[in-house]
Tab-separated table of C-alpha atoms in Angstrom:
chain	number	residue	atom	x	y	z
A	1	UNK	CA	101.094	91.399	97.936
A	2	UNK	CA	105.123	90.594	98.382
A	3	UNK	CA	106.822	92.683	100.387
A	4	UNK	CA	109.544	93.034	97.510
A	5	UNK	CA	106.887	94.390	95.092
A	6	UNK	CA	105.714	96.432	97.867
A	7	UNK	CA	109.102	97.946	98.057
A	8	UNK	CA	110.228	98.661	94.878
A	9	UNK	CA	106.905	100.115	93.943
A	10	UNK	CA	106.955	102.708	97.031
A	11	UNK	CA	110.734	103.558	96.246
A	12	UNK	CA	109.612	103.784	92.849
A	13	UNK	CA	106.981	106.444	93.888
A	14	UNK	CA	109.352	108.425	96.299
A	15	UNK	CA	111.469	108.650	93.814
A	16	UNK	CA	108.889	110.226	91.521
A	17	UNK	CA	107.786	112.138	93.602
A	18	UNK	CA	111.162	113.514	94.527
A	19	UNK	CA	111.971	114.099	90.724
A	20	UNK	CA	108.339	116.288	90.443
A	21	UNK	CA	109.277	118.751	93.070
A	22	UNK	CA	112.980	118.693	91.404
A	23	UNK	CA	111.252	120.401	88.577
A	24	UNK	CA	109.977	117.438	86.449
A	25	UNK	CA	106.252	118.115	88.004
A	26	UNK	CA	104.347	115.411	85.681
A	27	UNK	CA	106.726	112.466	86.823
A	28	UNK	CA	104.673	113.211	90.545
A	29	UNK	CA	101.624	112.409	89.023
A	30	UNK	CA	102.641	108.851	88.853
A	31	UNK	CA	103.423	108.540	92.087
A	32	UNK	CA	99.926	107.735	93.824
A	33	UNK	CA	98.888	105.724	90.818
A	34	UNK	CA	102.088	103.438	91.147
A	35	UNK	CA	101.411	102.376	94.448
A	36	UNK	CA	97.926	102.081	93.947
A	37	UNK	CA	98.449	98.777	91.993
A	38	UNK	CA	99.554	97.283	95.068
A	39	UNK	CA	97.861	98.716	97.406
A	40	UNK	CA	94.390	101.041	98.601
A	41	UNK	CA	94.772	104.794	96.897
A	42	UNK	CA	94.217	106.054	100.185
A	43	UNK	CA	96.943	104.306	102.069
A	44	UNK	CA	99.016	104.887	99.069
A	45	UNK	CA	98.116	108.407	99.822
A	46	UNK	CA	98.815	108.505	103.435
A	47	UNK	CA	102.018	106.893	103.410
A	48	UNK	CA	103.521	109.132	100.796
A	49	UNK	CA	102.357	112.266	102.293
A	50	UNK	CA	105.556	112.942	104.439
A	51	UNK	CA	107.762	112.203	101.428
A	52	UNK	CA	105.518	114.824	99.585
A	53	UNK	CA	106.257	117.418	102.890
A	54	UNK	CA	109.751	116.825	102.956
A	55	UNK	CA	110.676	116.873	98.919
A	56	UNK	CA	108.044	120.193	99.169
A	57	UNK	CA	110.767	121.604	101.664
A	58	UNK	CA	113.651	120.734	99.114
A	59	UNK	CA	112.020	121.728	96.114
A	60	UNK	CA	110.963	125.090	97.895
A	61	UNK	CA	114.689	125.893	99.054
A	62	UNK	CA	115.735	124.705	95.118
A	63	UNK	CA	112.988	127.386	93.448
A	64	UNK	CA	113.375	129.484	96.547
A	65	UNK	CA	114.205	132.318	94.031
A	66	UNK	CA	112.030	131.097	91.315
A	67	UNK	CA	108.190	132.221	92.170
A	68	UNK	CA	104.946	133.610	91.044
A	69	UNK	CA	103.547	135.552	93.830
A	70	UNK	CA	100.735	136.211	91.734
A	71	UNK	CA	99.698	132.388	91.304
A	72	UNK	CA	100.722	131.851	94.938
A	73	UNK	CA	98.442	134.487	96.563
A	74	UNK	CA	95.699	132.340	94.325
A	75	UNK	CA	96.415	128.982	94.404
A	76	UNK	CA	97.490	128.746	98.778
A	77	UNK	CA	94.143	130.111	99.660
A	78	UNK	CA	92.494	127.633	97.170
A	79	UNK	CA	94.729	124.518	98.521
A	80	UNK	CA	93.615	125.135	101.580
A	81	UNK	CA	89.809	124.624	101.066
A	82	UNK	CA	90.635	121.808	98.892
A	83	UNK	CA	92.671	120.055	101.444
A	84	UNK	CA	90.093	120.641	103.780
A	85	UNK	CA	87.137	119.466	101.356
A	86	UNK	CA	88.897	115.970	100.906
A	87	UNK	CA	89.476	115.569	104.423
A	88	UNK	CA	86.090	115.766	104.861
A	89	UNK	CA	85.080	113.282	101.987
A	90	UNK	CA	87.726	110.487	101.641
A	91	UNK	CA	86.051	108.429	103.978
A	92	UNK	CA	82.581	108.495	102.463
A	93	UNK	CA	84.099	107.037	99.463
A	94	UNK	CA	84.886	103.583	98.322
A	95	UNK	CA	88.045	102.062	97.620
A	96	UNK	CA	87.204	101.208	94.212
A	97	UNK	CA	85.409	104.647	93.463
A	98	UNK	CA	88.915	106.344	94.449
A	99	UNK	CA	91.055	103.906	92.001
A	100	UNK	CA	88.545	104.741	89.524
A	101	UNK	CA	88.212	108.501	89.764
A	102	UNK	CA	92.197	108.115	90.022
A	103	UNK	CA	92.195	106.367	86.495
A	104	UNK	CA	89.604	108.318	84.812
A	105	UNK	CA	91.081	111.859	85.980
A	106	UNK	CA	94.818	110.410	84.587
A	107	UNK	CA	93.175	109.348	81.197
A	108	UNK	CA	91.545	112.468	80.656
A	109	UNK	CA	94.323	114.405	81.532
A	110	UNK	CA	96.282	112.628	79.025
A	111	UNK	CA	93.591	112.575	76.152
A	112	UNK	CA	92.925	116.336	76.933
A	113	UNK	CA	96.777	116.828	76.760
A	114	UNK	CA	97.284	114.902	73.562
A	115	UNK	CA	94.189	116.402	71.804
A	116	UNK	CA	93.407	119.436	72.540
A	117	UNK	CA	94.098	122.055	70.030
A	118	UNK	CA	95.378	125.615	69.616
A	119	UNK	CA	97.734	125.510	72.778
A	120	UNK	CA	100.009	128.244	73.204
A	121	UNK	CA	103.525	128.348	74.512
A	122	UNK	CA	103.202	132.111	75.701
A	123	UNK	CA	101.879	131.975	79.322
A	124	UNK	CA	98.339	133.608	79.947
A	125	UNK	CA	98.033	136.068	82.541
A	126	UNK	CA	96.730	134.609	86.429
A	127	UNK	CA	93.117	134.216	86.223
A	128	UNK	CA	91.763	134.409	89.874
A	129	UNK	CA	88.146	132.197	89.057
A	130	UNK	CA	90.017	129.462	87.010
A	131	UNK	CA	93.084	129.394	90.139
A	132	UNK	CA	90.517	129.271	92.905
A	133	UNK	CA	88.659	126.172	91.340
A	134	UNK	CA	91.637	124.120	89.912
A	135	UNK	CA	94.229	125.129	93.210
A	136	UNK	CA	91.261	123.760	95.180
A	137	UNK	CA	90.310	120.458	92.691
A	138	UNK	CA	94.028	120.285	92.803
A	139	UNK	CA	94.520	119.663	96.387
A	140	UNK	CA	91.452	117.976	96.684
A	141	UNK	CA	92.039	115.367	94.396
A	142	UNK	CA	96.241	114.808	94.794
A	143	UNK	CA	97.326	117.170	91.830
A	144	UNK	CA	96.051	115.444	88.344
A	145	UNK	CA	94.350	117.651	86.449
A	146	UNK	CA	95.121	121.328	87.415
A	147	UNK	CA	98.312	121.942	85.181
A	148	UNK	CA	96.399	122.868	81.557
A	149	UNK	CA	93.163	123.183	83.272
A	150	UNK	CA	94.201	125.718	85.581
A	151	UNK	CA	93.951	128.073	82.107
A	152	UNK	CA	97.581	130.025	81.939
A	153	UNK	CA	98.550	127.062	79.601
A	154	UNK	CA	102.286	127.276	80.474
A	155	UNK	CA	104.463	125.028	79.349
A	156	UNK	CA	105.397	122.528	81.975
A	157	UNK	CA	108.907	124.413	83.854
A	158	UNK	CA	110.263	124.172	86.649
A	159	UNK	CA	108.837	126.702	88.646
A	160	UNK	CA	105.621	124.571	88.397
A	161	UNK	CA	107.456	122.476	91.629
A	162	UNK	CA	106.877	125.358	93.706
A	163	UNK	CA	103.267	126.053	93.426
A	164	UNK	CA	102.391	122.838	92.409
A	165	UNK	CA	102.922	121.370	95.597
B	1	UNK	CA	108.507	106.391	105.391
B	2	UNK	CA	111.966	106.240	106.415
B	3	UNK	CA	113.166	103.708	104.521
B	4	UNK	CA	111.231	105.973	101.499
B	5	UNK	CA	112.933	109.647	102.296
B	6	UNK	CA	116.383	109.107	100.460
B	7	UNK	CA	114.477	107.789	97.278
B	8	UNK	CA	112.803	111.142	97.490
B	9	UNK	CA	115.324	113.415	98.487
B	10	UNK	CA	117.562	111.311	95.395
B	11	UNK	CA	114.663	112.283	93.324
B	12	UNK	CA	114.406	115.993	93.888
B	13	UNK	CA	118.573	116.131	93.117
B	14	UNK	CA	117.706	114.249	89.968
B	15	UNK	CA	114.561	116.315	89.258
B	16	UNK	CA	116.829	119.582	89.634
B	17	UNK	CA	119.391	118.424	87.157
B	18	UNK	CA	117.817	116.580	84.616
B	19	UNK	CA	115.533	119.150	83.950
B	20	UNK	CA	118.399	121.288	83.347
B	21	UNK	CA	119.622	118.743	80.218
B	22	UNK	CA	116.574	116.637	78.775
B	23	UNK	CA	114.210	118.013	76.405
B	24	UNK	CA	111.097	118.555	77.906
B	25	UNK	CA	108.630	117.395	74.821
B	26	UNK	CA	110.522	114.051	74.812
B	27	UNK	CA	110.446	113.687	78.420
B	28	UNK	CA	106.676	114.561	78.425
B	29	UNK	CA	105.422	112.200	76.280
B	30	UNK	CA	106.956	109.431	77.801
B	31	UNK	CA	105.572	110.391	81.187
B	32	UNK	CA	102.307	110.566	79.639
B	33	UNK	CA	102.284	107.526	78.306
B	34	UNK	CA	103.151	105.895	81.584
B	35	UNK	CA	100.179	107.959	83.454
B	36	UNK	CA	98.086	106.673	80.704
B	37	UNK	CA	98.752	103.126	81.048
B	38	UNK	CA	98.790	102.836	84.855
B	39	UNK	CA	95.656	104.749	84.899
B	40	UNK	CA	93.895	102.312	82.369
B	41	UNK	CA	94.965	99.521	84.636
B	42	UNK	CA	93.311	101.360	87.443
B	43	UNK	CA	90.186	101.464	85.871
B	44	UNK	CA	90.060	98.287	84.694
B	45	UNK	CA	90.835	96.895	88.385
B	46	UNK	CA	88.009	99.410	90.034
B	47	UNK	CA	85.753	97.292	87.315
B	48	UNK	CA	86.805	93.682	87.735
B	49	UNK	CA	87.334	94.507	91.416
């Protein structure tokens, strides 16, 4: 691995994942994939996790006035759990099993976004069963596939930043 | 990380204003299209690797 690649890759990925809490919330999901080429998804992981703390604290103060309490009381609890569930699993898994699941959950977030029919732009009401398991598959598994999942099917805004995470 | 946190602090700025004056469909699809890409190559690397 050069250093330079190293470098522009992880610069590349702060950046993105600066721009997602911004309010450009898909750009984020590049972020951990990006460094991944270069280096173990968990390490990528671990050393973008401050940037993702501090851009969290800008993005918050950005949206501060810009929230759904309704999603948040949901989604926090949720988080929590899932935070807690992949702490307790990423180190039973291999290296290779994590860049794959990474790949797989990134290609069928993209098919399912590119084919799936009948989406509405008119936001759903909060669903507390759908929010508890995508807020907690969400933090579990770095924020890939909760955005259309998660069942409101919003379009993409920039509130999303804010409870996103 | 420290040499990361202006990239990221940069990027929320840029976040912030360009989603105030791109279109969003646009913006989407080419972000997709990235994710789709990288995430092929990850699959194909958990394979050969």
């Amino acid at each position: 691995m050069e250093f330079n690649q190293y470098l522009v890759l992880a610069s590349l990925a702060a950046l993105l994942i600066g721009m997602s809490k911004g309010g450009l919330p898909l750009v984020g999901m590049m972020s951990v994939p990006v460094l991944s080429l270069v280096m173990s998804p968990v390490k990528a992981a671990v050393l973008l996790l401050p940037l993702f703390v501090i851009s969290d604290a800008v993005g918050i103060w950005l949206y501060r006035k810009h929230y759904s309490l309704v999603n948040l009381r949901i989604l926090v609890p949720a988080g929590v759990v899932g935070v807690l569930v992949g702490w307790f699993t990423a180190a039973m898994i291999s290296e290779l099993t994590i860049k794959f699941l990474i790949g797989l959950v990134g290609v069928g977030f993209c098919l399912q976004t590119w084919f799936k029919r009948g989406q509405s732009e008119t936001p759903k009401p909060a669903s507390l069963p759908k929010g508890l398991l995508w807020g907690g598959v969400c933090r579990h598994s770095n924020d890939f596939v909760c955005h259309h999942q998660f069942g409101q099917d919003r379009p993409v805004s920039k509130f999303e930043s804010v409870y996103r995470g | 990380v420290a040499v990361l946190v202006p990239f990221a602090l940069l990027g929320t700025f840029l976040g912030a204003y360009l989603t105030k004056r791109i279109a969003d469909a646009w913006f989407f699809k080419l972000v997709q299209t990235g994710l789709f890409l990288l995430s092929v190559k990850l699959i194909w690397d958990a394979f050969s690797g």
